[in-house]
Coordinates of C-alpha atoms in Angstrom, one line a residue:
M17 CA 29.5 300.3 160.0
K18 CA 31.8 303.2 159.5
D19 CA 30.8 306.5 160.9
K20 CA 31.4 308.8 157.9
R21 CA 31.0 311.9 160.0
L22 CA 33.8 310.9 162.4
E23 CA 36.0 309.7 159.7
E24 CA 35.8 313.0 157.8
Q25 CA 36.5 315.0 161.0
F26 CA 39.7 313.1 161.9
K27 CA 40.8 313.1 158.4
G28 CA 40.6 316.8 158.3
Y29 CA 42.5 317.0 161.7
F30 CA 45.5 315.0 160.5
E31 CA 45.7 316.8 157.2
G32 CA 45.9 320.1 159.1
V33 CA 48.7 319.1 161.4
D34 CA 52.3 319.8 160.1
I35 CA 54.9 317.3 161.5
P36 CA 58.3 319.2 161.6
E37 CA 61.3 317.5 160.0
L38 CA 64.1 316.7 162.5
P39 CA 67.3 318.6 162.0
N40 CA 70.2 316.6 160.3
N41 CA 72.6 317.2 163.2
I42 CA 70.2 315.6 165.7
V43 CA 69.7 312.5 163.5
A44 CA 73.5 312.2 162.9
D45 CA 74.2 312.5 166.7
A46 CA 71.6 309.8 167.3
K47 CA 73.3 307.5 164.7
K48 CA 76.7 308.0 166.2
S49 CA 75.4 307.2 169.7
A50 CA 73.8 304.0 168.4
K51 CA 77.1 303.0 166.7
R52 CA 79.1 303.6 169.8
R53 CA 76.8 301.4 171.8
D54 CA 76.9 298.7 169.1
T55 CA 80.7 298.5 169.0
R56 CA 81.6 299.0 172.7
L57 CA 79.3 296.3 174.1
P58 CA 80.8 293.4 172.1
R59 CA 84.3 294.6 172.7
F60 CA 83.7 294.8 176.4
A61 CA 82.2 291.3 176.4
K62 CA 85.4 289.9 174.6
I63 CA 87.7 291.6 177.1
A64 CA 85.7 290.2 180.0
S65 CA 85.8 286.7 178.4
I66 CA 89.6 286.8 177.9
A67 CA 90.2 288.1 181.4
A68 CA 88.1 285.2 182.8
S69 CA 90.2 282.7 180.8
F70 CA 93.4 284.1 182.2
V71 CA 92.0 283.9 185.7
L72 CA 91.0 280.2 185.1
V73 CA 94.5 279.3 183.7
F74 CA 96.3 280.9 186.7
A75 CA 94.0 279.2 189.1
V76 CA 94.7 275.7 187.6
A77 CA 98.4 276.4 187.5
A78 CA 98.5 277.3 191.1
V79 CA 96.7 274.1 192.1
L80 CA 99.1 272.0 190.0
I81 CA 102.2 273.7 191.5
A82 CA 100.8 273.2 195.0
R83 CA 100.3 269.5 194.4
T84 CA 103.7 268.8 192.7
D85 CA 106.5 267.2 194.8
F86 CA 109.8 268.7 193.6
S87 CA 112.0 266.6 195.9
V88 CA 114.5 264.2 194.3
V89 CA 114.4 260.6 195.5
Q90 CA 117.9 259.0 195.6
P91 CA 118.3 255.3 194.9
E92 CA 118.9 253.2 197.9
G93 CA 122.5 252.0 198.2
G94 CA 125.0 251.7 195.4
N95 CA 126.5 254.7 193.6
Q96 CA 124.6 257.9 194.5
T97 CA 126.2 260.0 191.8
G98 CA 124.7 261.0 188.5
S99 CA 121.0 261.7 187.7
A100 CA 118.3 260.5 190.0
G101 CA 117.3 257.0 189.5
A102 CA 120.2 256.2 187.2
P103 CA 121.9 252.8 187.6
P104 CA 125.3 252.7 189.4
T105 CA 128.3 253.1 187.1
A106 CA 130.0 249.7 186.4
S107 CA 133.6 249.3 187.4
T108 CA 135.7 249.2 184.2
Y109 CA 139.2 248.8 183.0
N110 CA 141.1 249.7 179.8
N111 CA 143.9 248.1 177.8
T112 CA 146.3 251.0 177.6
A113 CA 147.9 251.0 181.1
L114 CA 146.6 248.0 182.9
L115 CA 146.8 245.2 180.4
D116 CA 149.6 243.2 178.8
P117 CA 148.4 241.6 175.5
V118 CA 149.8 238.2 174.3
D119 CA 149.3 236.7 170.9
K120 CA 147.9 233.2 170.9
D121 CA 146.9 230.5 168.4
A122 CA 143.4 229.0 168.6
Y123 CA 144.9 225.6 167.8
D124 CA 147.0 225.7 170.9
I125 CA 144.0 226.1 173.3
S126 CA 144.5 223.1 175.7
A127 CA 142.3 221.1 177.9
D128 CA 144.9 221.7 180.6
D129 CA 144.1 225.4 180.6
D130 CA 141.8 226.4 183.5
N131 CA 139.8 228.5 181.0
Y132 CA 139.5 225.7 178.4
K133 CA 135.8 225.2 178.8
S134 CA 135.1 228.9 178.1
L135 CA 137.4 229.0 175.1
K136 CA 136.7 225.6 173.5
F137 CA 134.3 227.1 170.9
L138 CA 137.1 229.1 169.5
K139 CA 139.3 226.0 169.0
T140 CA 136.2 224.3 167.4
L141 CA 135.8 227.1 164.9
A142 CA 139.5 227.0 164.0
Y143 CA 139.1 223.4 162.9
K144 CA 135.9 224.0 160.9
P145 CA 136.4 224.2 157.1
N146 CA 133.9 227.0 156.8
A147 CA 135.3 229.1 159.7
E148 CA 138.6 230.9 160.6
V149 CA 139.9 232.4 163.8
E150 CA 142.0 235.1 162.2
T151 CA 143.5 236.6 165.4
L152 CA 143.6 235.6 169.1
Q153 CA 145.0 237.5 172.0
T154 CA 144.9 237.2 175.8
Y155 CA 145.0 240.3 177.9
N156 CA 146.5 240.0 181.4
F157 CA 146.5 242.5 184.2
K158 CA 150.1 243.8 184.5
D159 CA 150.1 244.0 188.3
S160 CA 148.8 240.5 189.1
G161 CA 149.3 238.6 185.8
E162 CA 145.8 237.3 186.0
I163 CA 143.8 237.0 182.8
A164 CA 141.3 239.8 182.1
H165 CA 139.9 238.7 178.8
V166 CA 140.5 237.0 175.5
K167 CA 139.8 238.7 172.2
A168 CA 139.4 237.0 168.8
E169 CA 138.5 238.0 165.3
V170 CA 136.4 235.3 163.7
T171 CA 134.9 234.7 160.2
I172 CA 132.2 232.1 159.5
I173 CA 130.7 231.2 156.1
S174 CA 127.3 229.5 156.5
G175 CA 125.0 230.5 153.7
V176 CA 126.2 234.1 154.2
R177 CA 129.3 235.6 155.7
Y178 CA 129.6 236.3 159.4
D179 CA 132.4 238.6 160.6
A180 CA 132.7 238.7 164.4
T181 CA 134.8 240.3 167.1
V182 CA 134.6 238.1 170.2
Y183 CA 135.5 239.0 173.8
V184 CA 135.6 236.3 176.5
E185 CA 135.9 238.1 179.8
F186 CA 137.1 236.5 183.1
A187 CA 137.6 239.7 185.2
E188 CA 134.9 240.9 187.6
E189 CA 135.2 244.4 186.1
T190 CA 134.1 245.3 182.6
F191 CA 136.3 246.1 179.7
D192 CA 135.8 249.7 178.4
D193 CA 135.2 248.7 174.8
V194 CA 132.3 246.5 175.6
K195 CA 130.7 248.2 178.6
D196 CA 127.6 249.2 176.7
Y197 CA 126.7 245.7 175.4
S198 CA 124.9 244.9 178.6
D199 CA 122.5 247.8 178.0
G200 CA 120.8 245.9 175.1
A201 CA 117.3 244.5 175.0
K202 CA 116.7 241.4 177.1
G203 CA 116.1 238.0 175.4
T204 CA 116.2 234.3 175.9
Y205 CA 117.2 231.6 173.5
R206 CA 116.8 227.9 174.5
G207 CA 117.1 228.8 178.1
L208 CA 120.1 231.1 177.6
S209 CA 119.6 234.7 178.6
Y210 CA 121.2 237.5 176.6
R211 CA 121.3 241.2 175.9
L212 CA 121.1 242.4 172.2
T213 CA 121.8 245.8 170.6
R214 CA 121.1 246.2 166.9
E215 CA 123.0 248.7 164.8
T216 CA 123.9 249.3 161.1
A217 CA 127.4 249.3 159.6
E218 CA 128.7 251.9 157.2
N219 CA 128.1 249.6 154.3
G220 CA 124.4 249.2 155.4
E221 CA 124.8 245.6 156.8
P222 CA 123.1 244.8 160.1
V223 CA 125.4 244.6 163.2
N224 CA 124.4 242.6 166.3
K225 CA 126.0 243.4 169.6
L226 CA 125.4 240.4 171.9
F227 CA 126.1 240.0 175.6
V228 CA 125.8 236.6 177.4
E229 CA 126.9 235.6 180.9
K230 CA 127.3 231.9 181.4
D231 CA 128.9 230.0 184.2
G232 CA 130.4 233.2 185.6
V233 CA 132.1 234.1 182.3
K234 CA 131.0 237.1 180.2
Y235 CA 130.8 236.8 176.4
Y236 CA 130.6 239.7 174.0
F237 CA 130.0 239.3 170.2
N238 CA 130.1 242.1 167.6
I239 CA 128.7 240.4 164.5
Q240 CA 128.4 242.0 161.1
S241 CA 126.4 240.1 158.5
S242 CA 123.6 240.4 156.0
D243 CA 121.8 238.0 158.3
E244 CA 119.7 240.3 160.6
N245 CA 119.6 237.5 163.2
S246 CA 123.3 236.7 163.1
Y247 CA 123.5 236.7 166.9
I248 CA 121.7 233.3 166.9
K249 CA 124.8 231.7 165.4
C250 CA 126.8 232.9 168.4
L251 CA 124.2 231.7 170.9
E252 CA 124.3 228.2 169.3
L253 CA 128.1 228.2 169.6
L254 CA 127.8 228.8 173.4
L255 CA 125.1 226.3 173.9
K256 CA 127.4 223.6 172.3
N257 CA 130.4 224.8 174.3

């Protein structure tokens, strides 16, 4: 039950008390103080977070640098020049000062020639009705007279046209014009290992640059044809040789 007498007494008490209104400047100062606290705390937290991230990055970088071995390991033996780990530079020769070119005829390749076995496929092509050995030259070293390599321009028509520049090399060194052929991708065809580089001619036709070493003789073929796998024709020639 409500005590009516107490209720009336307290009601009269609160009605008789005047609560003064706060001055505007005090309220404004309080609002400004609250705003400053609201904006500064998040900003401080962001700065602290960024600083902690930088400290972590520098700490990780220091660990990685401490663990890194900056020493360069040189390849054992061989040519030590050039970049680390690079293969030794092959000994090469050119045809301007060292070689003496001599024009030949593919029909004249004779079994009496010491190099007949290696050149027999060129004579075979010369007699084929669908092939032609357009030019044939031997290049001999001027100082010794020994043969360095044979170069031939060959055309074969077999479904499509095959235009090939062929080098048969007998020298231990490598002719400058074909020194990059041995850098091609490795492959094997019917037991014959080879290196192949694929390129594209200016007219858009595929070009196959083929390198094969067989019986101590090096063969290089540069074949341009619409046949993307024209190098197989050359491999088959060598297998029949």
